Amino acid sequence: MISSIHRPTVARVDLQAIKDNVVNIQKHIPTGTKTYAVVKANAYGHGAVQVSKSLLDHVDAYCVSNLDEALELRQAGINKEILILGVLLPSELQLAMTYQITITVASLDWLEIARTMALNLEKLKVHIKIDSGMGRIGVRSLEEADQLIAGLQEMGADVEGVFTHFATADEADRVKFQQQLSFFKELVSRLADKPRLVHASNSATSLWHSDTVFNAVRLGIAIYGLNPSGFELALPFPLKEALSLESVLVHVKKISAGNTVGYGATYVAEQSEYVGTLPIGYADGWTRDMQGFSVLVEGQFCDVIGRVSMDQLTIRLPKAYPLGTKVTLIGKNQQEAISTTDVASYRNTINYEVLCLLSDRIPRLY
Ligand SMILES: *Cc1c(COP(=O)(O)O)cnc(C)c1O
């Protein structure tokens, strides 16, 4: 999708805030911990290349979800280690080897296919994934993990890491977390050949279980300044939200009692009032369920009225504002602010999803 740079809807990304968040999280976890910045999904919508470049002096490596995301960083000249967190099929391995991308291997079936293809894995760096209870990818027993490590080494791979992922690190109830942690600790301690890197901590684990860091962390949402738990758990220290979303009024009019606004004519004015139109809609990731939520105009909350269309939405204004007046959808506006987590909560989802849905049509300004 082409970015709509001639339209006044923009996402501003504060790279300094991201750096500050990384530095503050690093102060909170044991010194010497290796930091992976998780920049998958275009750095949670913030721009993978820009975010990665800005963190070159602050992190040791990056995590992405697939090979294309890794190649994007290599093409941008980033030479640091990149770990793919998802499964890369053996048939796609050659590119990963050429570009020195570290991969995750999560099953003995994968190993079997690689063996059948008689792949030479020399110089390939691998992390093996343990499924300690997330139930997504990874081997689920010590025997499998030992076989996987031995098998990969036989084929020439350098098995440098072993990791797992928690399902409930962002929740107040610690039972499931503790079960996963004990399972993983026990398994790792009994591995016949323990890899150099052991990691289990996403943002939530790094923030609320900083004692359980092994020797590396994988930091995603928190570096972008958001609370992984939404509103459930208090942050141990403040984070700075890096992304704000702004547009401007491109049309302002007065409507009369009984006039309707938007598709389906779902909004009927009870009295005469001012309506403003913004050039942003569900094609930008500002989904239809944002009807009834609000935006900020000159420090005042204004309701989104009528349905959100593909490319436009309408708000009720307290008075007539000039065209070009700034409107904040995420971020500060005078004394008030709307956070991504507020948006997520109204939408019954998580802040991660709100960020990831912001489409490429919205230019990112740094
Ligand atoms: C996305 C992801 C992370 C980062 O999670 P955050 O909650 O954003 O910190 C870490 N590890 C794995 C395996 C992931 O998929």
Coordinates of C-alpha atoms and ligand atoms in Angstrom, one line a residue:
M1 CA 0.0 0.0 0.0
I2 CA 1.2 3.5 -0.8
S3 CA 1.5 5.9 2.1
S4 CA -0.9 8.8 1.8
I5 CA 1.6 11.6 2.4
H6 CA -0.6 14.3 0.9
R7 CA -3.3 13.8 3.4
P8 CA -3.0 15.4 6.9
T9 CA -3.3 12.2 8.9
V10 CA 0.0 11.1 10.4
A11 CA 1.5 8.9 13.1
R12 CA 4.3 10.7 14.9
V13 CA 6.9 8.3 16.4
D14 CA 9.1 9.6 19.2
L15 CA 12.3 7.5 18.8
Q16 CA 13.8 9.1 21.9
A17 CA 11.0 7.8 23.9
I18 CA 11.7 4.3 22.6
K19 CA 15.4 4.6 23.5
D20 CA 14.5 5.9 27.0
N21 CA 12.1 3.0 27.5
V22 CA 14.8 0.5 26.6
V23 CA 17.3 2.2 28.9
N24 CA 14.9 2.2 31.8
I25 CA 13.9 -1.4 31.4
Q26 CA 17.6 -2.3 31.3
K27 CA 18.1 -0.6 34.6
H28 CA 15.3 -2.7 36.0
I29 CA 16.7 -6.1 35.0
P30 CA 20.0 -7.7 36.0
T31 CA 23.0 -6.1 34.4
G32 CA 24.7 -8.0 31.6
T33 CA 21.4 -9.3 30.3
K34 CA 21.3 -9.5 26.5
T35 CA 18.6 -7.3 25.0
Y36 CA 16.6 -8.3 22.0
A37 CA 14.4 -5.5 20.7
V38 CA 11.3 -7.1 19.2
V39 CA 10.5 -5.2 16.0
K40 CA 8.2 -7.7 14.3
A41 CA 5.1 -6.4 12.5
N42 CA 6.9 -3.2 11.4
A43 CA 8.0 -2.6 15.0
Y44 CA 4.4 -2.8 16.2
G45 CA 3.4 -0.2 13.6
H46 CA 6.2 2.2 14.5
G47 CA 8.5 1.4 11.5
A48 CA 10.9 -1.5 11.8
V49 CA 13.9 0.1 10.0
Q50 CA 13.7 3.4 11.8
V51 CA 13.2 1.9 15.2
S52 CA 15.9 -0.7 14.7
K53 CA 18.4 1.9 13.5
S54 CA 17.6 4.2 16.5
L55 CA 18.3 1.3 18.9
L56 CA 21.7 0.2 17.3
D57 CA 23.7 1.5 20.3
H58 CA 21.1 0.3 22.9
V59 CA 20.3 -3.3 22.1
D60 CA 22.3 -6.4 21.3
A61 CA 20.0 -7.9 18.7
Y62 CA 16.5 -7.9 17.1
C63 CA 13.6 -10.3 17.0
V64 CA 11.2 -10.5 14.0
S65 CA 8.5 -12.9 13.2
N66 CA 9.5 -14.1 9.8
L67 CA 12.2 -14.1 7.1
D68 CA 10.9 -11.1 5.2
E69 CA 11.0 -8.9 8.2
A70 CA 14.6 -10.0 8.8
L71 CA 15.5 -9.3 5.2
E72 CA 14.0 -5.8 5.4
L73 CA 16.4 -5.0 8.2
R74 CA 19.4 -6.5 6.4
Q75 CA 18.5 -4.5 3.2
A76 CA 18.4 -1.4 5.3
G77 CA 22.0 -2.1 6.3
I78 CA 21.5 -3.5 9.8
N79 CA 24.2 -6.0 10.5
K80 CA 23.3 -6.9 14.1
E81 CA 22.0 -10.4 15.0
I82 CA 18.4 -11.0 14.0
L83 CA 16.4 -13.8 15.5
I84 CA 13.2 -15.1 13.7
L85 CA 10.7 -16.0 16.5
G86 CA 8.4 -18.0 14.2
V87 CA 9.0 -21.2 12.3
L88 CA 10.9 -20.9 9.1
L89 CA 10.3 -24.0 6.9
P90 CA 13.5 -25.8 5.8
S91 CA 12.6 -25.0 2.2
E92 CA 13.2 -21.3 2.9
L93 CA 16.4 -21.8 4.8
Q94 CA 18.9 -20.8 2.2
L95 CA 18.1 -17.1 2.3
A96 CA 18.4 -17.1 6.1
M97 CA 21.8 -18.6 5.8
T98 CA 22.9 -16.2 3.1
Y99 CA 21.9 -13.2 5.3
Q100 CA 23.1 -14.7 8.5
I101 CA 19.7 -14.7 10.2
T102 CA 19.3 -16.8 13.4
I103 CA 16.3 -19.1 13.2
T104 CA 14.1 -20.8 15.7
V105 CA 13.6 -24.6 15.4
A106 CA 10.6 -25.9 17.3
S107 CA 10.0 -29.5 16.4
L108 CA 11.6 -32.9 15.6
D109 CA 9.4 -33.0 12.4
W110 CA 11.3 -29.9 11.2
L111 CA 14.6 -31.7 11.8
E112 CA 13.4 -34.8 9.9
I113 CA 12.5 -32.7 6.9
A114 CA 15.9 -30.9 7.0
R115 CA 17.6 -34.3 7.2
T116 CA 15.6 -35.7 4.3
M117 CA 16.7 -32.7 2.3
A118 CA 20.3 -33.4 3.3
L119 CA 20.7 -29.7 4.2
N120 CA 24.1 -28.5 5.3
L121 CA 23.4 -26.2 8.3
E122 CA 27.0 -25.2 8.9
K123 CA 27.3 -21.6 10.2
L124 CA 23.5 -21.5 10.8
K125 CA 22.7 -20.1 14.2
V126 CA 19.7 -21.7 15.8
H127 CA 17.6 -21.2 19.0
I128 CA 15.4 -24.1 20.0
K129 CA 11.9 -23.4 21.3
I130 CA 10.5 -25.1 24.3
D131 CA 6.7 -25.2 24.7
S132 CA 6.4 -24.9 28.5
G133 CA 2.7 -24.3 28.3
M134 CA 1.9 -21.7 25.7
G135 CA 0.8 -24.4 23.4
R136 CA 1.8 -22.7 20.2
I137 CA 5.2 -23.9 18.9
G138 CA 8.1 -25.7 20.6
V139 CA 9.1 -29.2 21.9
R140 CA 7.4 -30.3 25.0
S141 CA 9.9 -32.6 26.7
L142 CA 13.5 -32.9 27.7
E143 CA 14.0 -36.0 25.5
E144 CA 12.8 -34.0 22.4
A145 CA 14.9 -31.0 23.3
D146 CA 18.0 -33.2 23.7
Q147 CA 17.3 -34.9 20.4
L148 CA 16.7 -31.7 18.6
I149 CA 19.9 -30.1 19.8
A150 CA 22.0 -33.2 19.0
G151 CA 20.4 -33.6 15.6
L152 CA 20.9 -29.9 14.6
Q153 CA 24.5 -30.1 15.7
E154 CA 25.1 -33.2 13.7
M155 CA 23.9 -31.3 10.6
G156 CA 26.4 -28.5 11.4
A157 CA 24.2 -25.9 13.1
D158 CA 25.4 -23.8 16.0
V159 CA 22.6 -24.2 18.6
E160 CA 23.3 -21.0 20.5
G161 CA 20.0 -20.5 22.3
V162 CA 17.0 -22.2 24.0
F163 CA 13.9 -20.2 24.9
T164 CA 10.3 -20.3 25.9
H165 CA 7.3 -17.9 26.0
F166 CA 4.9 -17.3 28.8
A167 CA 1.1 -17.2 28.3
T168 CA 0.1 -15.3 31.4
A169 CA 3.1 -13.1 32.4
D170 CA 0.8 -10.0 32.1
E171 CA -1.8 -11.3 34.5
A172 CA -2.2 -10.9 38.3
D173 CA -2.7 -14.6 38.8
R174 CA 0.8 -16.2 38.9
V175 CA -0.1 -19.9 39.0
K176 CA 0.2 -20.7 35.3
F177 CA 3.3 -18.5 35.0
Q178 CA 5.0 -20.4 37.9
Q179 CA 4.1 -23.8 36.3
Q180 CA 5.7 -22.7 33.0
L181 CA 8.7 -21.3 34.7
S182 CA 9.4 -24.5 36.8
F183 CA 8.9 -26.7 33.8
F184 CA 11.4 -24.6 31.7
K185 CA 14.0 -24.2 34.5
E186 CA 13.9 -27.9 35.2
L187 CA 14.2 -28.8 31.5
V188 CA 17.1 -26.4 30.8
S189 CA 19.0 -27.6 33.9
R190 CA 18.9 -31.2 32.6
L191 CA 19.8 -30.6 29.0
A192 CA 22.7 -32.8 27.9
D193 CA 24.3 -29.8 26.1
K194 CA 23.0 -26.5 27.3
P195 CA 23.1 -23.6 24.8
R196 CA 24.9 -20.4 25.7
L197 CA 21.7 -18.3 25.7
V198 CA 18.6 -19.0 27.7
H199 CA 15.7 -16.6 27.5
A200 CA 12.1 -16.5 28.5
S201 CA 11.2 -12.9 29.1
N202 CA 8.9 -10.8 27.0
S203 CA 8.0 -7.3 28.2
A204 CA 5.6 -8.5 30.9
T205 CA 8.1 -11.0 32.3
S206 CA 10.8 -8.4 32.3
L207 CA 8.7 -5.8 34.1
W208 CA 6.9 -8.0 36.7
H209 CA 9.1 -11.0 37.0
S210 CA 12.5 -9.4 36.6
D211 CA 14.0 -12.0 38.9
T212 CA 13.3 -14.7 36.3
V213 CA 15.4 -13.3 33.5
F214 CA 17.9 -16.0 32.4
N215 CA 20.5 -14.3 30.3
A216 CA 18.5 -12.5 27.6
V217 CA 15.2 -10.6 27.3
R218 CA 12.9 -10.1 24.3
L219 CA 11.3 -6.7 24.7
G220 CA 8.4 -5.7 22.6
I221 CA 5.4 -3.6 23.6
A222 CA 7.1 -2.0 26.6
I223 CA 9.8 -0.4 24.5
Y224 CA 7.0 1.4 22.6
G225 CA 5.8 2.7 25.9
L226 CA 2.8 0.6 26.6
N227 CA 1.7 -1.5 29.5
P228 CA 1.5 -5.2 28.4
S229 CA -1.3 -5.8 30.7
G230 CA -3.5 -3.0 29.6
F231 CA -4.9 -1.6 32.8
E232 CA -4.6 -4.8 34.9
L233 CA -1.2 -4.4 36.5
A234 CA 0.6 -1.2 37.5
L235 CA 3.9 -0.5 35.8
P236 CA 6.9 -0.7 38.1
F237 CA 8.2 2.6 36.6
P238 CA 6.7 4.9 34.0
L239 CA 7.1 4.2 30.2
K240 CA 6.7 6.8 27.5
E241 CA 4.2 6.2 24.7
A242 CA 6.1 6.6 21.5
L243 CA 3.3 6.8 19.0
S244 CA 0.7 9.5 18.6
L245 CA -1.9 9.7 15.9
E246 CA -3.1 13.0 14.5
S247 CA -5.4 14.3 11.8
V248 CA -7.1 17.7 11.0
L249 CA -10.6 18.9 10.4
V250 CA -11.1 18.9 6.6
H251 CA -14.7 19.8 6.7
V252 CA -16.9 21.6 9.3
K253 CA -20.6 22.2 9.0
K254 CA -23.7 23.0 11.1
I255 CA -26.5 20.5 10.9
S256 CA -30.1 20.8 12.2
A257 CA -32.2 18.8 14.5
G258 CA -33.3 15.6 12.7
N259 CA -30.4 15.6 10.2
T260 CA -28.5 12.3 10.1
V261 CA -24.8 11.5 9.8
G262 CA -23.0 8.6 8.1
Y263 CA -23.8 5.3 6.5
G264 CA -27.0 3.7 7.9
A265 CA -28.1 7.1 9.2
T266 CA -27.4 5.8 12.6
Y267 CA -26.8 9.2 14.1
V268 CA -29.7 11.7 14.3
A269 CA -29.0 15.2 15.6
E270 CA -31.3 16.1 18.4
Q271 CA -30.6 19.8 18.0
S272 CA -28.5 22.0 15.7
E273 CA -24.8 21.2 16.1
Y274 CA -21.4 21.4 14.5
V275 CA -20.0 18.3 12.8
G276 CA -16.4 17.9 11.7
T277 CA -14.9 15.4 9.3
L278 CA -11.5 13.8 9.6
P279 CA -9.7 12.0 6.8
I280 CA -9.1 8.7 8.6
G281 CA -11.3 5.6 8.6
Y282 CA -11.2 1.8 8.9
A283 CA -8.9 1.4 6.0
D284 CA -6.3 3.2 8.2
G285 CA -7.0 0.8 11.0
W286 CA -9.4 3.1 12.8
T287 CA -12.0 0.4 13.0
R288 CA -15.8 0.8 12.7
D289 CA -16.2 0.1 16.4
M290 CA -14.6 3.4 17.2
Q291 CA -18.1 5.0 16.7
G292 CA -18.9 6.5 20.1
F293 CA -15.3 6.9 21.2
S294 CA -13.8 10.4 21.2
V295 CA -10.9 12.4 19.8
L296 CA -9.3 15.6 21.1
V297 CA -9.8 19.0 19.6
E298 CA -8.1 22.0 21.4
G299 CA -8.0 20.0 24.6
Q300 CA -11.6 18.9 24.5
F301 CA -13.0 15.4 24.0
C302 CA -15.3 15.2 20.9
D303 CA -17.5 12.2 20.2
V304 CA -17.2 10.2 17.0
I305 CA -20.7 10.3 15.7
G306 CA -22.2 8.1 13.0
R307 CA -20.5 5.1 11.5
V308 CA -16.8 5.2 10.8
S309 CA -16.3 4.9 7.0
M310 CA -13.4 3.5 5.1
D311 CA -11.6 6.8 4.7
Q312 CA -13.4 9.4 6.9
L313 CA -15.1 9.8 10.2
T314 CA -17.3 12.4 11.7
I315 CA -17.2 14.1 15.1
R316 CA -19.4 16.4 17.0
L317 CA -17.8 19.8 17.7
P318 CA -18.7 22.3 20.5
K319 CA -18.3 25.1 18.0
A320 CA -17.2 25.8 14.4
Y321 CA -13.4 25.4 14.1
P322 CA -11.4 26.4 11.1
L323 CA -10.4 23.8 8.5
G324 CA -6.9 22.5 9.3
T325 CA -7.5 22.4 13.1
K326 CA -5.5 19.6 14.6
V327 CA -7.3 16.6 16.0
T328 CA -5.6 14.0 18.2
L329 CA -6.7 10.4 18.0
I330 CA -3.8 9.0 20.2
G331 CA -1.6 11.2 22.2
K332 CA -1.6 14.5 24.1
N333 CA -3.7 17.5 23.1
Q334 CA -3.3 20.5 25.5
Q335 CA -4.2 19.2 29.0
E336 CA -5.8 16.0 27.8
A337 CA -4.5 12.7 26.4
I338 CA -5.8 9.6 24.8
S339 CA -3.6 6.5 25.1
T340 CA -3.5 3.5 22.8
T341 CA -4.6 1.5 25.8
D342 CA -7.8 3.7 26.1
V343 CA -8.5 3.0 22.5
A344 CA -7.9 -0.8 23.0
S345 CA -10.1 -0.9 26.0
Y346 CA -13.0 0.8 24.2
R347 CA -12.5 -1.6 21.4
N348 CA -12.4 -4.6 23.7
T349 CA -8.9 -5.6 22.5
I350 CA -5.3 -5.0 23.5
N351 CA -3.0 -2.1 22.8
Y352 CA -0.8 -4.3 20.6
E353 CA -3.6 -4.8 18.2
V354 CA -4.5 -1.1 17.9
L355 CA -0.9 -0.3 17.0
C356 CA -0.5 -3.2 14.5
L357 CA -3.7 -2.3 12.7
L358 CA -2.6 1.2 11.8
S359 CA -2.2 0.7 8.1
D360 CA 0.6 1.7 5.8
R361 CA -1.6 4.4 4.4
I362 CA -0.7 6.5 7.5
P363 CA 2.7 8.1 7.1
R364 CA 5.0 7.7 10.1
L365 CA 6.9 10.9 11.0
Y366 CA 10.0 10.7 13.2
Ligands
LIG1 C1 6.1 -11.0 20.3 C2 6.9 -11.8 21.1 C3 7.7 -11.2 22.2 C4 7.5 -9.8 22.6 O1 6.3 -9.7 23.4 P1 5.9 -8.3 24.1 O2 4.8 -8.7 25.0 O3 5.5 -7.4 23.1 O4 7.1 -7.9 24.9 C5 8.6 -12.0 22.8 N1 8.7 -13.3 22.5 C6 8.0 -13.9 21.6 C7 8.2 -15.3 21.3 C8 7.1 -13.2 20.8 O5 6.4 -13.8 19.9

